[in-house]
Amino acid sequence: MMNKTRVAAIAALGLGVALAASACAGSGGNGGSSANGQVTLSFWTNATPGPGLTYFQNAVKTFHTLHPSVTINIQSIQNESLDGKLQTALNSNSAPDIFFQRGGGKMLAMVNAGEVQQLNLTAADKANVSAAALASESINGKVYAIPEDTQPEGIYYSMELFQRAGITSTPTTIPELEADVAKLKAINVIPIAVGAKDAWPAAHWYYNFALRECSQAAMDEAATTLKFTDPCWVKAGNDLASFLKVNPFQPGFLTTSAQQGAGSSAGLVANHRAAMELMGAWDPGVIASLTPNQKPLPDLGWFPFPAVPGGQGAPSAMMGGTDGYSLSTNAPKQAFQFLEFLLTTAQQKLYSQAFVTIPVNKAAQVVVTEAYNISALQAFNKAAYTMQFLDTQFGQNVGNAMNTAVVNLFAGKGTPAGIVSAMTEAAAKG
């Protein structure tokens, strides 16, 4: 995610906001810059101008009130540009002290390259975060990022448009979803919005079909070996190809972005032009920023990705991600202390409210009152197992190849077998 992480929001490239903050004890190295007892830290996020970025601005202000000796320079980077920009910075030893972390194979590559710090959490830190969320930011039992939220993926929908189309219950199987697509078309409503221009939103449909077709063992094996020999990977592509035949998406979906403006996939839902969108738990915040009054969509609902008849995956299994933040190798101890601060119950409540998402701090989850988030959290807690977004899980090379191949399938230029071939070839290149 993710994402996807795909965070609750995205931002214009290069927006920099310098804010003062400070810290005392922590864990870290000798990075940042310092003079006369003052320390300056760099902080890269993909939070958008709006409630998300405002949260971080206020967090560093509060931190500064407590400890006035550290300046944090926040740079907001558009989500789809972040990975490339960050990798360039890591390769040139100019990485920010604190940066957004997607986890999975992408984080593993950073760990193997010695580009990210291991974080030594205190008992108080661990009490502020669920074990499951912490595990998603760990490798071989070692923590390399502080998680902020949990992002179970599902389908967000307009209850009003469902009612207008005569849909009385949410679909639990793909055939039921296809029937609902037809009902929505009958009232001239776009059934499902997708931002295929950004690649990953289209690819998420493949991820979820794979989650339903592949057993947990097959998913785990692929994550470990990057071998995709189980027939389920092609079956997932076949499922997607069949689904595409019912034309569920808006015209021009290949040139539609996911989260930027009223014409994006999130914008189509926000303005009642489309009834559904497959996304992670950051989506309500994005949708809210794109409604005419820039307030939450009052009729927004959520349901899990439907079951695929005959699939080997558990029907309750969920795709999801975690938004977290890592420290570069030379980041000073003050950077770690700031991450600890972000985990506190008070900050997690504010984070959840700003991003309209589910915080990792269980004590802070009392602020989760929206029906869609409650539904997602309940499904997440009941899931037989969860899997990270596949482009995160498999790492950047395989993930990019997979996403591109899925978009080719959407465009009618690729095949289900071609997706698997692209993943296999990318894995072989390392």
Coordinates of C-alpha atoms in Angstrom, one line a residue:
M1 CA 0.0 0.0 0.0
M2 CA 0.0 0.4 1.8
N3 CA 0.7 1.3 -0.5
K4 CA -1.3 1.9 -1.0
T5 CA 0.4 2.8 0.4
R6 CA -0.9 4.5 -0.8
V7 CA -1.4 6.7 2.2
A8 CA -4.5 8.4 3.4
A9 CA -3.3 11.2 1.1
I10 CA -0.8 12.3 -1.5
A11 CA 0.9 15.5 -2.2
A12 CA 2.5 17.9 -4.7
L13 CA 6.1 17.1 -5.3
G14 CA 8.6 19.2 -3.5
L15 CA 6.4 20.9 -1.0
G16 CA 8.7 21.6 1.9
V17 CA 7.6 22.7 5.3
A18 CA 10.2 23.5 8.0
L19 CA 8.9 23.1 11.5
A20 CA 10.6 23.1 14.8
A21 CA 10.6 20.0 17.1
S22 CA 12.9 18.4 19.6
A23 CA 13.6 15.2 21.3
C24 CA 15.7 13.7 24.1
A25 CA 16.8 10.0 24.4
G26 CA 16.3 7.5 21.7
S27 CA 18.0 5.2 19.2
G28 CA 20.0 6.1 16.2
G29 CA 23.2 7.1 14.6
N30 CA 25.0 10.3 13.9
G31 CA 23.0 11.8 11.0
G32 CA 21.0 15.0 10.7
S33 CA 22.9 18.2 11.1
S34 CA 23.7 20.1 14.3
A35 CA 25.1 23.4 15.4
N36 CA 25.2 25.1 18.8
G37 CA 23.2 22.2 20.3
Q38 CA 20.5 22.5 17.7
V39 CA 19.7 19.5 15.5
T40 CA 18.0 19.6 12.1
L41 CA 16.2 16.5 10.8
S42 CA 14.7 15.8 7.4
F43 CA 11.3 14.1 7.1
W44 CA 9.8 12.7 3.9
T45 CA 6.1 11.9 3.8
N46 CA 3.5 11.4 1.1
A47 CA 0.7 13.1 3.1
T48 CA -1.2 15.6 1.1
P49 CA -1.8 19.3 1.9
G50 CA -4.9 19.1 4.0
P51 CA -5.8 17.3 7.2
G52 CA -3.0 14.7 6.8
L53 CA -0.1 17.1 6.3
T54 CA -1.6 19.4 8.9
Y55 CA -1.5 16.6 11.4
F56 CA 2.2 16.2 10.9
Q57 CA 2.8 19.9 11.1
N58 CA 0.9 20.1 14.4
A59 CA 2.7 17.0 15.7
V60 CA 6.1 18.6 15.2
K61 CA 4.8 21.8 16.8
T62 CA 3.7 19.9 19.8
F63 CA 7.0 18.1 19.9
H64 CA 8.8 21.4 19.8
T65 CA 6.8 22.7 22.7
L66 CA 8.1 19.8 24.8
H67 CA 11.7 19.9 23.4
P68 CA 12.7 23.1 21.5
S69 CA 16.1 22.1 20.2
V70 CA 15.3 20.1 17.1
T71 CA 14.1 21.4 13.7
I72 CA 12.2 19.0 11.5
N73 CA 12.0 19.9 7.8
I74 CA 9.0 18.1 6.3
Q75 CA 9.0 17.4 2.6
S76 CA 5.8 16.1 1.0
I77 CA 6.3 14.0 -2.0
Q78 CA 3.6 12.8 -4.4
N79 CA 2.9 9.1 -3.7
E80 CA 3.8 7.7 -7.1
S81 CA 7.1 9.6 -7.1
L82 CA 8.2 8.7 -3.7
D83 CA 9.8 5.3 -4.3
G84 CA 12.1 6.4 -7.1
K85 CA 13.1 9.7 -5.3
L86 CA 13.8 7.8 -2.1
Q87 CA 15.9 5.1 -3.8
T88 CA 17.9 7.8 -5.6
A89 CA 18.6 9.5 -2.2
L90 CA 19.5 6.2 -0.6
N91 CA 21.9 5.3 -3.4
S92 CA 23.6 8.7 -3.1
N93 CA 23.9 8.7 0.7
S94 CA 21.6 11.7 0.9
A95 CA 18.6 10.0 2.3
P96 CA 16.3 11.8 4.7
D97 CA 16.5 11.0 8.4
I98 CA 12.9 9.9 8.6
F99 CA 11.0 8.5 5.6
F100 CA 7.8 6.8 4.7
Q101 CA 8.2 3.0 4.6
R102 CA 6.0 0.6 2.6
G103 CA 7.5 -2.6 4.2
G104 CA 7.7 -6.0 2.6
G105 CA 10.3 -6.7 -0.1
K106 CA 11.0 -3.0 -0.5
M107 CA 12.0 -2.7 3.1
L108 CA 14.0 -6.0 2.9
A109 CA 16.1 -4.5 0.1
M110 CA 16.9 -1.5 2.2
V111 CA 17.9 -3.7 5.1
N112 CA 20.1 -5.9 2.9
A113 CA 21.8 -2.8 1.5
G114 CA 22.4 -1.4 5.0
E115 CA 20.2 1.7 4.3
V116 CA 17.8 1.6 7.2
Q117 CA 18.2 1.4 11.0
Q118 CA 17.0 -1.4 13.3
L119 CA 14.8 0.2 15.9
N120 CA 15.0 -0.8 19.5
L121 CA 11.6 -0.3 21.0
T122 CA 11.0 0.1 24.7
A123 CA 8.2 -1.7 26.6
A124 CA 6.2 1.5 26.5
D125 CA 6.6 1.7 22.7
K126 CA 5.4 -1.9 22.3
A127 CA 2.4 -1.2 24.5
N128 CA 1.4 1.5 22.0
V129 CA 1.3 -0.7 18.9
S130 CA -0.4 -4.0 18.1
A131 CA 1.9 -7.0 17.6
A132 CA 0.4 -7.7 14.2
A133 CA 1.2 -4.2 13.0
L134 CA 4.7 -4.3 14.4
A135 CA 5.3 -7.7 12.7
S136 CA 4.5 -6.1 9.4
E137 CA 7.5 -3.7 9.9
S138 CA 9.8 -6.4 11.1
I139 CA 12.3 -8.8 9.4
N140 CA 13.6 -11.9 11.3
G141 CA 12.2 -10.4 14.5
K142 CA 13.9 -7.1 14.1
V143 CA 11.9 -3.9 13.8
Y144 CA 12.9 -1.5 11.0
A145 CA 9.9 0.9 10.9
I146 CA 7.3 2.4 13.3
P147 CA 3.8 1.6 12.0
E148 CA 1.1 4.3 12.1
D149 CA -2.1 2.7 10.8
T150 CA -3.4 -0.6 9.5
Q151 CA -5.0 -0.6 6.1
P152 CA -7.4 -3.6 5.4
E153 CA -8.4 -3.4 1.8
G154 CA -11.9 -3.8 0.5
I155 CA -14.5 -2.1 -1.7
Y156 CA -15.9 1.3 -0.7
Y157 CA -19.3 2.1 -2.1
S158 CA -22.1 4.6 -2.1
M159 CA -25.1 3.3 -0.2
E160 CA -27.3 5.9 -1.9
L161 CA -26.3 4.7 -5.4
F162 CA -26.8 1.1 -4.3
Q163 CA -30.3 1.9 -3.1
R164 CA -31.1 3.7 -6.3
A165 CA -30.0 0.6 -8.3
G166 CA -32.2 -1.7 -6.2
I167 CA -29.2 -3.4 -4.6
T168 CA -30.3 -4.5 -1.1
S169 CA -27.2 -6.2 0.2
T170 CA -23.5 -6.1 -0.6
P171 CA -22.1 -8.8 -2.8
T172 CA -20.3 -11.8 -1.2
T173 CA -19.2 -13.5 -4.4
I174 CA -17.8 -12.3 -7.8
P175 CA -21.0 -13.4 -9.7
E176 CA -23.0 -11.3 -7.2
L177 CA -20.7 -8.3 -7.8
E178 CA -21.1 -8.8 -11.6
A179 CA -24.9 -8.7 -11.2
D180 CA -24.6 -5.5 -9.2
V181 CA -22.5 -4.0 -12.0
A182 CA -25.4 -4.6 -14.4
K183 CA -27.9 -3.0 -12.0
L184 CA -25.8 0.1 -11.7
K185 CA -25.3 0.4 -15.4
A186 CA -29.1 0.3 -15.8
I187 CA -29.4 3.6 -13.9
N188 CA -26.5 5.1 -15.8
V189 CA -24.0 5.0 -12.9
I190 CA -20.4 4.0 -13.3
P191 CA -20.3 0.7 -11.4
I192 CA -16.6 0.8 -10.3
A193 CA -13.9 3.5 -10.6
V194 CA -10.3 2.6 -11.0
G195 CA -7.2 4.8 -11.5
A196 CA -5.3 2.6 -13.9
K197 CA -3.0 5.5 -15.0
D198 CA -1.2 5.0 -11.7
A199 CA -0.9 1.2 -12.3
W200 CA -1.2 0.0 -8.8
P201 CA -4.9 0.6 -8.4
A202 CA -5.6 -1.7 -11.4
A203 CA -3.1 -4.2 -10.1
H204 CA -4.9 -4.4 -6.8
W205 CA -7.7 -6.2 -8.6
Y206 CA -5.2 -8.9 -9.5
Y207 CA -3.8 -9.0 -6.0
N208 CA -7.3 -9.7 -4.6
F209 CA -8.1 -12.3 -7.1
A210 CA -4.8 -14.0 -6.3
L211 CA -5.7 -13.8 -2.6
R212 CA -8.9 -15.7 -3.3
E213 CA -7.4 -18.2 -5.8
C214 CA -4.1 -19.0 -4.0
S215 CA -3.9 -20.9 -0.7
Q216 CA -2.1 -19.3 2.2
A217 CA 0.8 -21.7 1.7
A218 CA 1.1 -20.7 -2.0
M219 CA 1.1 -17.0 -1.1
D220 CA 3.7 -17.5 1.6
E221 CA 5.9 -19.6 -0.7
A222 CA 5.8 -17.0 -3.4
A223 CA 6.7 -14.2 -0.9
T224 CA 9.7 -16.2 0.2
T225 CA 11.0 -17.7 -3.0
L226 CA 9.6 -15.2 -5.7
K227 CA 8.6 -18.3 -7.7
F228 CA 5.1 -18.3 -9.2
T229 CA 4.7 -21.8 -10.4
D230 CA 1.4 -22.5 -8.6
P231 CA -1.4 -22.5 -11.1
C232 CA -3.4 -20.1 -8.9
W233 CA -1.3 -17.1 -10.2
V234 CA -2.6 -17.7 -13.8
K235 CA -6.1 -18.5 -12.5
A236 CA -6.1 -15.1 -10.8
G237 CA -5.4 -13.5 -14.1
N238 CA -8.1 -15.5 -15.8
D239 CA -10.6 -14.3 -13.1
L240 CA -9.6 -10.7 -13.8
A241 CA -9.8 -11.2 -17.5
S242 CA -13.3 -12.6 -17.1
F243 CA -14.3 -9.7 -14.9
L244 CA -13.1 -7.2 -17.3
K245 CA -15.5 -8.6 -19.9
V246 CA -18.5 -7.2 -18.0
N247 CA -17.0 -3.7 -18.4
P248 CA -17.3 -2.7 -14.8
F249 CA -15.0 0.4 -15.0
Q250 CA -15.5 4.0 -16.2
P251 CA -14.6 5.0 -19.8
G252 CA -11.0 6.1 -20.0
F253 CA -9.9 4.2 -16.9
L254 CA -6.4 3.8 -18.4
T255 CA -5.8 7.6 -18.2
T256 CA -7.6 8.1 -14.9
S257 CA -5.4 8.8 -11.8
A258 CA -6.3 7.4 -8.5
Q259 CA -6.4 10.3 -6.1
Q260 CA -5.8 13.6 -7.8
G261 CA -8.8 15.8 -8.4
A262 CA -12.5 15.3 -9.0
G263 CA -11.8 13.3 -12.2
S264 CA -9.7 10.7 -10.3
S265 CA -11.2 7.3 -9.3
A266 CA -11.6 8.6 -5.7
G267 CA -13.1 11.8 -7.1
L268 CA -15.7 9.9 -9.1
V269 CA -16.9 8.2 -5.9
A270 CA -16.7 11.4 -3.9
N271 CA -19.0 13.1 -6.4
H272 CA -21.5 10.2 -6.8
R273 CA -20.4 9.5 -10.4
A274 CA -19.2 6.0 -9.6
A275 CA -20.6 3.6 -7.0
M276 CA -17.5 1.6 -5.9
E277 CA -13.7 1.6 -5.6
L278 CA -11.3 -1.1 -4.4
M279 CA -8.9 0.5 -2.0
G280 CA -7.2 0.4 1.4
A281 CA -8.3 2.1 4.5
W282 CA -6.8 5.4 3.4
D283 CA -9.5 5.9 0.8
P284 CA -12.2 7.6 2.9
G285 CA -9.8 10.4 3.7
V286 CA -8.9 10.9 0.1
I287 CA -12.6 10.7 -0.9
A288 CA -13.5 13.3 1.8
S289 CA -10.9 15.7 0.4
L290 CA -12.6 15.5 -3.1
T291 CA -16.3 15.9 -2.2
P292 CA -17.8 19.3 -3.1
N293 CA -17.7 20.5 0.5
Q294 CA -14.5 18.6 1.3
K295 CA -16.2 16.7 4.1
P296 CA -16.6 12.9 4.5
L297 CA -19.0 11.3 2.1
P298 CA -22.1 10.6 4.3
D299 CA -23.3 7.5 2.5
L300 CA -19.9 5.7 2.2
G301 CA -19.9 2.0 3.0
W302 CA -17.5 -0.9 2.9
F303 CA -17.5 -4.6 2.1
P304 CA -14.7 -7.2 1.8
F305 CA -13.5 -8.4 -1.6
P306 CA -16.0 -11.0 -2.7
A307 CA -15.3 -14.8 -2.7
V308 CA -14.2 -16.5 -5.9
P309 CA -16.0 -19.8 -6.4
G310 CA -13.5 -22.7 -6.2
G311 CA -10.7 -20.6 -4.9
Q312 CA -8.2 -22.1 -2.5
G313 CA -7.7 -18.9 -0.4
A314 CA -9.8 -18.4 2.8
P315 CA -12.9 -16.4 2.0
S316 CA -12.1 -14.2 5.0
A317 CA -8.5 -13.5 4.1
M318 CA -7.6 -9.9 3.6
M319 CA -5.2 -7.9 1.5
G320 CA -3.7 -4.9 3.4
G321 CA -0.8 -2.8 4.3
T322 CA 0.7 -0.6 7.0
D323 CA 1.9 2.9 6.8
G324 CA 5.1 3.3 8.7
Y325 CA 8.2 5.4 9.0
S326 CA 11.8 4.3 9.0
L327 CA 15.1 6.0 9.8
S328 CA 18.1 6.1 7.5
T329 CA 21.3 4.6 8.7
N330 CA 22.8 7.8 10.1
A331 CA 19.7 9.4 11.5
P332 CA 20.4 10.7 15.1
K333 CA 18.6 9.5 18.2
Q334 CA 16.2 12.5 18.1
A335 CA 14.7 11.0 14.9
F336 CA 13.8 7.8 16.8
Q337 CA 12.3 9.8 19.7
F338 CA 10.0 11.6 17.3
L339 CA 8.7 8.3 16.0
E340 CA 8.1 7.1 19.5
F341 CA 6.1 10.3 20.1
L342 CA 3.9 9.6 17.0
L343 CA 3.0 6.2 18.6
T344 CA 1.5 7.7 21.8
T345 CA -2.2 7.4 22.3
A346 CA -2.9 11.1 22.0
Q347 CA -1.0 11.4 18.7
Q348 CA -2.5 8.2 17.3
K349 CA -6.0 9.6 18.0
L350 CA -5.2 12.8 16.1
Y351 CA -3.6 10.8 13.3
S352 CA -6.6 8.6 12.9
Q353 CA -9.0 11.6 12.8
A354 CA -6.8 13.4 10.3
F355 CA -6.4 10.5 7.9
V356 CA -9.8 8.9 8.6
T357 CA -8.1 5.6 9.1
I358 CA -7.5 2.8 11.7
P359 CA -4.6 3.6 14.1
V360 CA -2.2 0.8 15.3
N361 CA -2.5 2.0 18.9
K362 CA -5.5 0.0 20.3
A363 CA -6.2 2.5 22.9
A364 CA -6.6 5.1 20.2
Q365 CA -9.1 3.0 18.2
V366 CA -11.9 4.4 20.3
V367 CA -12.0 7.3 17.8
V368 CA -12.8 4.9 15.0
T369 CA -16.6 5.6 14.8
E370 CA -17.3 5.7 11.0
A371 CA -19.4 2.7 9.9
Y372 CA -17.0 1.9 7.0
N373 CA -14.0 1.8 9.3
I374 CA -15.8 -0.3 11.9
S375 CA -16.8 -2.8 9.2
A376 CA -13.2 -2.9 7.9
L377 CA -11.7 -3.3 11.4
Q378 CA -14.2 -6.1 12.3
A379 CA -13.4 -8.0 9.1
F380 CA -9.7 -7.5 9.7
N381 CA -9.9 -8.8 13.2
K382 CA -11.8 -11.9 11.9
A383 CA -9.6 -12.6 8.9
A384 CA -8.1 -16.1 8.7
Y385 CA -4.9 -14.3 7.7
T386 CA -3.7 -11.1 6.0
M387 CA -1.3 -10.5 3.2
Q388 CA 0.6 -7.4 2.3
F389 CA 0.0 -5.6 -1.0
L390 CA 1.8 -7.8 -3.4
D391 CA 3.9 -5.1 -5.0
T392 CA 5.2 -4.3 -1.6
Q393 CA 5.6 -8.0 -0.6
F394 CA 7.5 -9.0 -3.7
G395 CA 9.8 -5.9 -3.8
Q396 CA 10.1 -3.0 -6.2
N397 CA 11.4 -4.9 -9.3
V398 CA 8.8 -7.7 -9.3
G399 CA 6.1 -5.4 -8.1
N400 CA 6.6 -2.9 -10.9
A401 CA 6.7 -5.7 -13.5
M402 CA 3.6 -7.2 -12.1
N403 CA 1.7 -3.9 -12.0
T404 CA 2.7 -3.1 -15.6
A405 CA 1.6 -6.5 -16.8
V406 CA -1.8 -6.1 -15.1
V407 CA -2.3 -2.8 -16.7
N408 CA -1.5 -4.4 -20.1
L409 CA -4.3 -6.9 -19.4
F410 CA -6.7 -4.1 -18.6
A411 CA -5.7 -2.5 -21.9
G412 CA -6.3 -5.7 -23.8
K413 CA -2.6 -6.0 -24.7
G414 CA -1.6 -8.7 -22.2
T415 CA -2.6 -12.1 -21.0
P416 CA -2.9 -13.8 -17.6
A417 CA 0.1 -16.0 -18.3
G418 CA 1.9 -12.8 -19.3
I419 CA 1.5 -11.4 -15.8
V420 CA 3.2 -14.5 -14.3
S421 CA 5.9 -14.4 -16.9
A422 CA 6.7 -10.8 -16.2
M423 CA 6.9 -11.5 -12.4
T424 CA 9.1 -14.5 -13.0
E425 CA 11.5 -12.6 -15.4
A426 CA 11.8 -9.7 -12.9
A427 CA 12.5 -12.0 -10.1
A428 CA 15.3 -13.7 -12.1
K429 CA 17.0 -10.4 -12.7
G430 CA 17.2 -9.7 -9.0

